[in-house]
Amino acid sequence: MARNIETIENGVLNEKTCYYTKIPDGDSSIKSNMAKWWLLGINCVCTVLGTIAGPLFLRLYFLHGGNRKWIPSWLQTAGVPVLLGPLTVLYLRERASGVRFLAPTKLLLLSAGIGILVGLNDFMYSHGLSFLPVSTSALLLSTQLGFTALFALLIAKQKFTPYSINAVVLMTLGAALLGLSKSGDRLLGVSNRDYWLGFVLTLGAAGLLGFILPCCEVAYATARKTITYSVVLQFQFGVNFFATVFCTIGMLINKDFQAIPREANAFELGAVKYYLVLVSIAIVWQMAGVGTLGVVFSTTSLFAGVLNATLLPLTETAAVIVYHEKFTGEKGMALALCSWGFISYFYGSYKEKKKQDALFETGSR
């Protein structure tokens, strides 16, 4: 959460987002900080709900007869129209106050490029999940934290601290321990070739996600205007729209749209529940996407990576409750390690924030 700042007359230059802001005084400063924490909290809740529920609904789709690869990939971003509601409200409010609503053109163009990467990531993840057990998939996805840390250092110039290093190590160990006892298991009917294909695709999805998060942080930094939450939602809309276009092309080539009615009729839980599962997948993954980019906006890409890694053992716990999987000692240890890592990172960020606030107050005098 650390922000490098430089005093500029009666304002400051935020090097993360590259825009000037007026130094707040008294109550306005307190209200501003409270608003930022509330925004971070809301985005964290969306990330938690979407990240935990998303894999569960995808697993439900595959468990009961779903076997298409592009349909679940497409659904992970196809819920993008739900963003039109809050965007309309924000547009009317900002137009009434005379604020320029439209996000910078460069930021919207970057959202198109990142959206294509997100579409590819969705396909790799859903395709890999169809061949792998949940525990093995979680183990491989946990490596995204290491990829995020590496790319955050190379792309976003995010500095490491002892607390963030400790968090990365603890949560990587925790997620590895989580899948240790079952990482070699194959699902019934999955060939050795398909298993390793899923292994490579899921690992590739983890690496691509680790690359995407710092790219989003850098994209925010390119905007030469104040980054408001309406700008973040516009960026999210662009990312999801182009990811959906990418997956739509895949569905058209693979003729998945024509296959939906046939698959619904053959679904073990019935056609109605089949469509409910599809709608649920779209909603929860939209929440995860909005929440993750909101967390990157409110903090850093590395923090978003840490949060996603923390949720992996919680997803496993949810799978134990929903699908009656065994809660082994390894899963309990993994949950403890990942929780410890998250607390470590959060505490380090809090200390760094206090340090930056002290420098901020000194520079404002």
CSV table of C-alpha atoms in Angstrom, one decimal:
chain,number,residue,atom,x,y,z
A,1,MET,CA,0.0,0.0,0.0
A,2,ALA,CA,3.1,2.2,0.1
A,3,ARG,CA,2.8,5.3,-2.1
A,4,ASN,CA,5.9,7.3,-3.1
A,5,ILE,CA,5.1,11.0,-3.0
A,6,GLU,CA,6.8,14.3,-3.9
A,7,THR,CA,5.7,17.7,-2.6
A,8,ILE,CA,4.6,20.0,-5.4
A,9,GLU,CA,3.6,23.4,-4.1
A,10,ASN,CA,0.3,22.7,-2.3
A,11,GLY,CA,-0.2,19.2,-3.8
A,12,VAL,CA,1.6,15.9,-4.3
A,13,LEU,CA,2.5,13.8,-7.2
A,14,ASN,CA,1.5,10.1,-6.8
A,15,GLU,CA,4.1,8.2,-8.8
A,16,LYS,CA,1.9,5.1,-8.9
A,17,THR,CA,-1.0,6.8,-10.8
A,18,CYS,CA,1.0,9.8,-12.1
A,19,TYR,CA,-1.5,12.5,-11.2
A,20,TYR,CA,-1.5,15.5,-8.9
A,21,THR,CA,-3.7,15.7,-5.8
A,22,LYS,CA,-4.3,18.5,-3.4
A,23,ILE,CA,-3.1,17.8,0.2
A,24,PRO,CA,-6.2,17.3,2.3
A,25,ASP,CA,-6.6,18.9,5.7
A,26,GLY,CA,-8.2,17.7,8.9
A,27,ASP,CA,-11.6,16.1,8.5
A,28,SER,CA,-11.3,15.8,4.7
A,29,SER,CA,-8.1,13.8,5.1
A,30,ILE,CA,-9.9,11.4,7.6
A,31,LYS,CA,-12.9,11.0,5.3
A,32,SER,CA,-10.7,10.4,2.3
A,33,ASN,CA,-8.8,7.6,4.2
A,34,MET,CA,-12.0,6.1,5.4
A,35,ALA,CA,-13.4,6.1,1.8
A,36,LYS,CA,-10.3,4.3,0.6
A,37,TRP,CA,-10.5,1.6,3.3
A,38,TRP,CA,-14.2,1.1,2.6
A,39,LEU,CA,-13.5,0.8,-1.2
A,40,LEU,CA,-10.7,-1.7,-0.4
A,41,GLY,CA,-13.0,-3.7,1.9
A,42,ILE,CA,-15.8,-3.9,-0.7
A,43,ASN,CA,-13.4,-5.1,-3.4
A,44,CYS,CA,-11.9,-7.6,-1.1
A,45,VAL,CA,-15.3,-9.0,-0.3
A,46,CYS,CA,-16.1,-9.3,-4.1
A,47,THR,CA,-12.8,-11.0,-4.6
A,48,VAL,CA,-13.3,-13.5,-1.8
A,49,LEU,CA,-16.9,-14.4,-2.9
A,50,GLY,CA,-16.0,-14.7,-6.5
A,51,THR,CA,-12.7,-16.5,-6.1
A,52,ILE,CA,-14.2,-19.1,-3.8
A,53,ALA,CA,-17.5,-19.7,-5.5
A,54,GLY,CA,-16.1,-19.6,-9.1
A,55,PRO,CA,-14.2,-22.9,-9.0
A,56,LEU,CA,-17.0,-24.6,-7.1
A,57,PHE,CA,-19.5,-23.7,-9.8
A,58,LEU,CA,-17.1,-24.7,-12.6
A,59,ARG,CA,-16.5,-28.0,-10.8
A,60,LEU,CA,-20.3,-28.5,-10.6
A,61,TYR,CA,-20.5,-27.9,-14.3
A,62,PHE,CA,-17.9,-30.6,-15.1
A,63,LEU,CA,-19.1,-33.1,-12.5
A,64,HIS,CA,-22.6,-33.4,-13.9
A,65,GLY,CA,-22.0,-33.7,-17.6
A,66,GLY,CA,-20.6,-30.4,-18.8
A,67,ASN,CA,-17.6,-31.1,-21.1
A,68,ARG,CA,-17.2,-28.0,-23.3
A,69,LYS,CA,-14.0,-26.0,-22.8
A,70,TRP,CA,-15.0,-22.6,-24.3
A,71,ILE,CA,-18.4,-22.3,-22.5
A,72,PRO,CA,-17.0,-22.0,-19.0
A,73,SER,CA,-14.2,-19.8,-20.3
A,74,TRP,CA,-16.7,-17.5,-22.0
A,75,LEU,CA,-18.8,-17.3,-18.8
A,76,GLN,CA,-16.0,-16.1,-16.7
A,77,THR,CA,-16.3,-12.6,-18.3
A,78,ALA,CA,-19.7,-12.8,-20.1
A,79,GLY,CA,-21.3,-11.2,-17.1
A,80,VAL,CA,-19.8,-7.8,-18.2
A,81,PRO,CA,-23.2,-6.2,-18.9
A,82,VAL,CA,-23.9,-6.1,-15.2
A,83,LEU,CA,-21.3,-3.3,-15.0
A,84,LEU,CA,-23.5,-1.1,-17.1
A,85,GLY,CA,-25.8,-0.4,-14.1
A,86,PRO,CA,-23.2,1.1,-11.8
A,87,LEU,CA,-21.5,2.8,-14.7
A,88,THR,CA,-24.7,4.6,-15.6
A,89,VAL,CA,-25.2,5.8,-12.1
A,90,LEU,CA,-21.7,7.1,-11.9
A,91,TYR,CA,-22.0,8.8,-15.3
A,92,LEU,CA,-25.1,10.7,-14.2
A,93,ARG,CA,-23.6,11.7,-10.9
A,94,GLU,CA,-20.3,12.8,-12.4
A,95,ARG,CA,-22.0,14.7,-15.3
A,96,ALA,CA,-24.1,16.6,-12.8
A,97,SER,CA,-21.0,17.6,-10.9
A,98,GLY,CA,-19.1,18.6,-14.1
A,99,VAL,CA,-16.5,15.9,-13.9
A,100,ARG,CA,-15.2,14.3,-17.1
A,101,PHE,CA,-16.5,10.7,-17.0
A,102,LEU,CA,-14.8,8.9,-19.9
A,103,ALA,CA,-11.5,7.2,-19.0
A,104,PRO,CA,-8.3,8.1,-20.9
A,105,THR,CA,-8.2,6.6,-24.4
A,106,LYS,CA,-4.8,5.0,-23.7
A,107,LEU,CA,-6.2,3.2,-20.7
A,108,LEU,CA,-9.1,1.9,-22.7
A,109,LEU,CA,-6.8,0.7,-25.4
A,110,LEU,CA,-4.6,-1.1,-22.8
A,111,SER,CA,-7.8,-2.7,-21.4
A,112,ALA,CA,-8.3,-4.3,-24.9
A,113,GLY,CA,-4.9,-5.9,-24.9
A,114,ILE,CA,-5.2,-7.1,-21.3
A,115,GLY,CA,-8.7,-8.4,-22.0
A,116,ILE,CA,-7.3,-10.7,-24.7
A,117,LEU,CA,-4.8,-12.0,-22.2
A,118,VAL,CA,-7.6,-12.5,-19.7
A,119,GLY,CA,-9.6,-14.5,-22.3
A,120,LEU,CA,-6.6,-16.7,-23.0
A,121,ASN,CA,-6.1,-17.2,-19.2
A,122,ASP,CA,-9.8,-18.1,-18.7
A,123,PHE,CA,-9.5,-20.8,-21.4
A,124,MET,CA,-6.3,-22.3,-20.0
A,125,TYR,CA,-7.7,-22.4,-16.5
A,126,SER,CA,-11.1,-23.9,-17.4
A,127,HIS,CA,-9.5,-26.4,-19.8
A,128,GLY,CA,-7.0,-27.4,-17.2
A,129,LEU,CA,-9.6,-27.8,-14.5
A,130,SER,CA,-11.5,-30.2,-16.6
A,131,PHE,CA,-8.7,-32.7,-16.4
A,132,LEU,CA,-7.3,-32.1,-12.8
A,133,PRO,CA,-8.5,-32.7,-9.3
A,134,VAL,CA,-9.3,-29.6,-7.3
A,135,SER,CA,-6.3,-30.0,-5.0
A,136,THR,CA,-3.9,-30.4,-7.9
A,137,SER,CA,-5.3,-27.3,-9.7
A,138,ALA,CA,-5.1,-25.3,-6.5
A,139,LEU,CA,-1.5,-26.4,-6.0
A,140,LEU,CA,-0.5,-25.2,-9.5
A,141,LEU,CA,-2.5,-22.0,-9.2
A,142,SER,CA,-0.7,-21.1,-6.0
A,143,THR,CA,2.4,-20.5,-8.1
A,144,GLN,CA,0.7,-17.3,-9.4
A,145,LEU,CA,1.9,-15.6,-6.3
A,146,GLY,CA,5.5,-16.2,-7.2
A,147,PHE,CA,4.9,-15.1,-10.8
A,148,THR,CA,3.1,-12.0,-9.5
A,149,ALA,CA,5.9,-11.1,-7.2
A,150,LEU,CA,8.5,-11.5,-10.0
A,151,PHE,CA,6.5,-9.5,-12.6
A,152,ALA,CA,5.6,-6.9,-10.0
A,153,LEU,CA,9.3,-6.4,-9.5
A,154,LEU,CA,10.2,-6.3,-13.2
A,155,ILE,CA,7.1,-4.4,-14.6
A,156,ALA,CA,5.6,-2.3,-11.8
A,157,LYS,CA,8.9,-1.8,-9.8
A,158,GLN,CA,7.1,-3.0,-6.7
A,159,LYS,CA,9.7,-3.1,-3.8
A,160,PHE,CA,10.0,-6.2,-1.7
A,161,THR,CA,10.0,-6.0,2.1
A,162,PRO,CA,10.8,-8.7,4.7
A,163,TYR,CA,7.0,-9.0,5.3
A,164,SER,CA,6.1,-9.5,1.6
A,165,ILE,CA,8.9,-12.0,1.1
A,166,ASN,CA,7.7,-13.9,4.3
A,167,ALA,CA,4.2,-13.8,2.9
A,168,VAL,CA,5.2,-15.2,-0.5
A,169,VAL,CA,7.2,-18.0,1.1
A,170,LEU,CA,4.6,-19.0,3.7
A,171,MET,CA,1.7,-19.1,1.2
A,172,THR,CA,3.6,-20.9,-1.5
A,173,LEU,CA,4.5,-23.5,1.1
A,174,GLY,CA,1.0,-23.7,2.4
A,175,ALA,CA,-0.5,-24.2,-1.1
A,176,ALA,CA,2.1,-26.7,-1.9
A,177,LEU,CA,1.4,-28.7,1.2
A,178,LEU,CA,-2.3,-28.5,0.4
A,179,GLY,CA,-1.9,-30.6,-2.8
A,180,LEU,CA,1.0,-32.7,-1.6
A,181,SER,CA,-1.0,-35.8,-0.6
A,182,LYS,CA,-3.2,-35.9,-3.8
A,183,SER,CA,-1.2,-34.1,-6.4
A,184,GLY,CA,-0.6,-37.3,-8.4
A,185,ASP,CA,-4.2,-38.4,-8.5
A,186,ARG,CA,-6.1,-38.5,-11.7
A,187,LEU,CA,-9.8,-38.1,-12.2
A,188,LEU,CA,-11.7,-41.2,-13.4
A,189,GLY,CA,-11.6,-41.5,-17.1
A,190,VAL,CA,-8.7,-39.0,-17.6
A,191,SER,CA,-5.8,-40.3,-19.6
A,192,ASN,CA,-2.2,-39.7,-18.7
A,193,ARG,CA,-1.8,-37.4,-21.7
A,194,ASP,CA,-4.9,-35.4,-20.7
A,195,TYR,CA,-3.7,-35.2,-17.1
A,196,TRP,CA,-0.4,-33.7,-18.1
A,197,LEU,CA,-2.1,-31.4,-20.6
A,198,GLY,CA,-4.2,-30.0,-17.7
A,199,PHE,CA,-1.1,-29.7,-15.6
A,200,VAL,CA,0.7,-27.6,-18.2
A,201,LEU,CA,-2.4,-25.5,-19.0
A,202,THR,CA,-3.1,-24.7,-15.3
A,203,LEU,CA,0.6,-23.8,-14.6
A,204,GLY,CA,0.5,-21.6,-17.7
A,205,ALA,CA,-2.7,-19.9,-16.5
A,206,ALA,CA,-1.0,-19.2,-13.1
A,207,GLY,CA,2.0,-17.6,-14.9
A,208,LEU,CA,-0.2,-15.6,-17.2
A,209,LEU,CA,-2.3,-14.3,-14.2
A,210,GLY,CA,0.9,-13.3,-12.5
A,211,PHE,CA,1.8,-11.3,-15.6
A,212,ILE,CA,-1.7,-9.7,-15.9
A,213,LEU,CA,-1.9,-8.2,-12.4
A,214,PRO,CA,1.2,-6.0,-12.7
A,215,CYS,CA,0.2,-5.0,-16.2
A,216,CYS,CA,-3.1,-3.7,-14.7
A,217,GLU,CA,-1.1,-1.7,-12.2
A,218,VAL,CA,1.1,-0.2,-14.9
A,219,ALA,CA,-2.0,0.6,-17.0
A,220,TYR,CA,-3.5,2.6,-14.1
A,221,ALA,CA,-0.2,4.5,-13.9
A,222,THR,CA,-0.4,5.6,-17.6
A,223,ALA,CA,-3.6,7.6,-17.1
A,224,ARG,CA,-2.8,11.3,-16.9
A,225,LYS,CA,-5.9,12.1,-14.9
A,226,THR,CA,-7.3,11.2,-11.5
A,227,ILE,CA,-8.1,7.5,-11.3
A,228,THR,CA,-11.6,7.3,-9.8
A,229,TYR,CA,-13.6,4.2,-9.3
A,230,SER,CA,-15.7,5.0,-12.4
A,231,VAL,CA,-12.5,4.9,-14.4
A,232,VAL,CA,-11.6,1.5,-12.8
A,233,LEU,CA,-15.0,0.1,-13.7
A,234,GLN,CA,-14.6,1.4,-17.3
A,235,PHE,CA,-11.2,-0.3,-17.4
A,236,GLN,CA,-12.8,-3.5,-16.0
A,237,PHE,CA,-15.6,-3.3,-18.6
A,238,GLY,CA,-13.0,-3.0,-21.4
A,239,VAL,CA,-11.0,-6.0,-20.1
A,240,ASN,CA,-14.1,-8.2,-19.7
A,241,PHE,CA,-15.6,-7.1,-23.0
A,242,PHE,CA,-12.5,-8.0,-25.1
A,243,ALA,CA,-12.0,-11.2,-23.1
A,244,THR,CA,-15.5,-12.2,-23.9
A,245,VAL,CA,-15.0,-11.3,-27.6
A,246,PHE,CA,-11.9,-13.6,-27.6
A,247,CYS,CA,-13.8,-16.5,-26.0
A,248,THR,CA,-16.8,-15.9,-28.3
A,249,ILE,CA,-14.6,-16.4,-31.3
A,250,GLY,CA,-13.4,-19.7,-29.8
A,251,MET,CA,-17.0,-20.7,-29.1
A,252,LEU,CA,-18.1,-19.9,-32.7
A,253,ILE,CA,-15.2,-21.9,-34.1
A,254,ASN,CA,-15.9,-24.8,-31.8
A,255,LYS,CA,-19.7,-24.5,-32.4
A,256,ASP,CA,-20.3,-24.3,-28.6
A,257,PHE,CA,-23.4,-22.1,-29.0
A,258,GLN,CA,-25.2,-24.9,-30.9
A,259,ALA,CA,-24.1,-27.4,-28.3
A,260,ILE,CA,-25.6,-25.6,-25.3
A,261,PRO,CA,-29.2,-26.9,-25.7
A,262,ARG,CA,-27.9,-30.5,-26.3
A,263,GLU,CA,-25.7,-30.3,-23.2
A,264,ALA,CA,-28.5,-28.8,-21.1
A,265,ASN,CA,-30.8,-31.8,-22.0
A,266,ALA,CA,-28.1,-34.3,-21.1
A,267,PHE,CA,-27.1,-32.5,-17.8
A,268,GLU,CA,-27.5,-34.8,-14.9
A,269,LEU,CA,-29.2,-32.2,-12.7
A,270,GLY,CA,-31.7,-31.2,-15.4
A,271,ALA,CA,-31.8,-28.5,-18.0
A,272,VAL,CA,-33.1,-25.8,-15.6
A,273,LYS,CA,-30.3,-26.3,-13.1
A,274,TYR,CA,-27.8,-26.4,-16.0
A,275,TYR,CA,-28.8,-22.8,-17.0
A,276,LEU,CA,-28.7,-21.8,-13.4
A,277,VAL,CA,-25.2,-23.1,-13.1
A,278,LEU,CA,-24.1,-21.1,-16.2
A,279,VAL,CA,-25.7,-17.9,-14.9
A,280,SER,CA,-24.1,-18.4,-11.5
A,281,ILE,CA,-20.7,-18.9,-13.1
A,282,ALA,CA,-21.0,-15.7,-15.0
A,283,ILE,CA,-22.1,-13.7,-11.9
A,284,VAL,CA,-19.5,-15.0,-9.4
A,285,TRP,CA,-16.6,-14.7,-11.9
A,286,GLN,CA,-17.7,-11.1,-12.7
A,287,MET,CA,-17.5,-10.4,-8.9
A,288,ALA,CA,-14.0,-11.9,-8.8
A,289,GLY,CA,-12.8,-9.8,-11.8
A,290,VAL,CA,-14.2,-6.5,-10.5
A,291,GLY,CA,-12.9,-7.2,-7.0
A,292,THR,CA,-9.4,-8.1,-8.2
A,293,LEU,CA,-8.9,-5.0,-10.3
A,294,GLY,CA,-10.4,-2.9,-7.6
A,295,VAL,CA,-7.8,-4.3,-5.1
A,296,VAL,CA,-5.0,-3.5,-7.6
A,297,PHE,CA,-6.4,0.0,-7.9
A,298,SER,CA,-6.6,0.4,-4.1
A,299,THR,CA,-3.3,-1.2,-3.2
A,300,THR,CA,-0.8,-3.0,-5.5
A,301,SER,CA,-0.7,-6.0,-7.8
A,302,LEU,CA,1.4,-7.9,-5.3
A,303,PHE,CA,-1.3,-7.4,-2.6
A,304,ALA,CA,-3.9,-8.7,-5.1
A,305,GLY,CA,-1.7,-11.7,-5.7
A,306,VAL,CA,-1.3,-12.3,-2.0
A,307,LEU,CA,-5.1,-12.1,-1.5
A,308,ASN,CA,-5.7,-14.6,-4.3
A,309,ALA,CA,-3.2,-17.0,-2.8
A,310,THR,CA,-4.8,-16.7,0.6
A,311,LEU,CA,-8.1,-17.8,-0.9
A,312,LEU,CA,-6.9,-21.1,-2.3
A,313,PRO,CA,-7.1,-23.0,1.0
A,314,LEU,CA,-10.4,-21.4,1.7
A,315,THR,CA,-11.6,-22.7,-1.6
A,316,GLU,CA,-10.5,-26.1,-0.6
A,317,THR,CA,-12.4,-25.8,2.7
A,318,ALA,CA,-15.5,-24.8,0.8
A,319,ALA,CA,-15.1,-27.8,-1.4
A,320,VAL,CA,-14.9,-30.0,1.7
A,321,ILE,CA,-18.3,-28.6,2.8
A,322,VAL,CA,-20.0,-28.6,-0.6
A,323,TYR,CA,-18.6,-31.8,-2.1
A,324,HIS,CA,-17.9,-33.6,1.1
A,325,GLU,CA,-14.2,-34.0,0.5
A,326,LYS,CA,-11.9,-35.0,3.3
A,327,PHE,CA,-10.3,-32.3,5.4
A,328,THR,CA,-6.9,-33.7,5.9
A,329,GLY,CA,-4.1,-32.5,8.3
A,330,GLU,CA,-2.3,-31.1,5.3
A,331,LYS,CA,-5.2,-28.9,4.4
A,332,GLY,CA,-5.4,-27.6,8.0
A,333,MET,CA,-1.7,-26.8,8.0
A,334,ALA,CA,-2.0,-25.1,4.6
A,335,LEU,CA,-4.8,-23.0,5.9
A,336,ALA,CA,-2.7,-21.9,8.9
A,337,LEU,CA,0.4,-21.1,6.8
A,338,CYS,CA,-1.6,-19.1,4.2
A,339,SER,CA,-3.4,-17.2,7.0
A,340,TRP,CA,-0.1,-16.4,8.7
A,341,GLY,CA,1.3,-15.2,5.4
A,342,PHE,CA,-1.6,-12.9,4.7
A,343,ILE,CA,-1.4,-11.4,8.2
A,344,SER,CA,2.4,-10.9,7.7
A,345,TYR,CA,1.9,-9.0,4.5
A,346,PHE,CA,-1.0,-7.0,5.9
A,347,TYR,CA,1.0,-6.0,9.0
A,348,GLY,CA,4.0,-5.0,6.8
A,349,SER,CA,1.8,-2.9,4.6
A,350,TYR,CA,0.3,-1.2,7.6
A,351,LYS,CA,3.7,-0.3,9.0
A,352,GLU,CA,4.8,1.0,5.6
A,353,LYS,CA,1.6,3.1,5.4
A,354,LYS,CA,2.3,4.6,8.7
A,355,LYS,CA,5.8,5.5,7.6
A,356,GLN,CA,4.5,7.1,4.4
A,357,ASP,CA,1.9,9.0,6.3
A,358,ALA,CA,4.6,10.5,8.6
A,359,LEU,CA,6.6,11.6,5.5
A,360,PHE,CA,3.4,12.9,3.9
A,361,GLU,CA,2.7,15.1,7.0
A,362,THR,CA,6.3,16.3,7.1
A,363,GLY,CA,6.2,17.3,3.4
A,364,SER,CA,2.9,19.1,3.8
A,365,ARG,CA,4.2,21.5,6.4
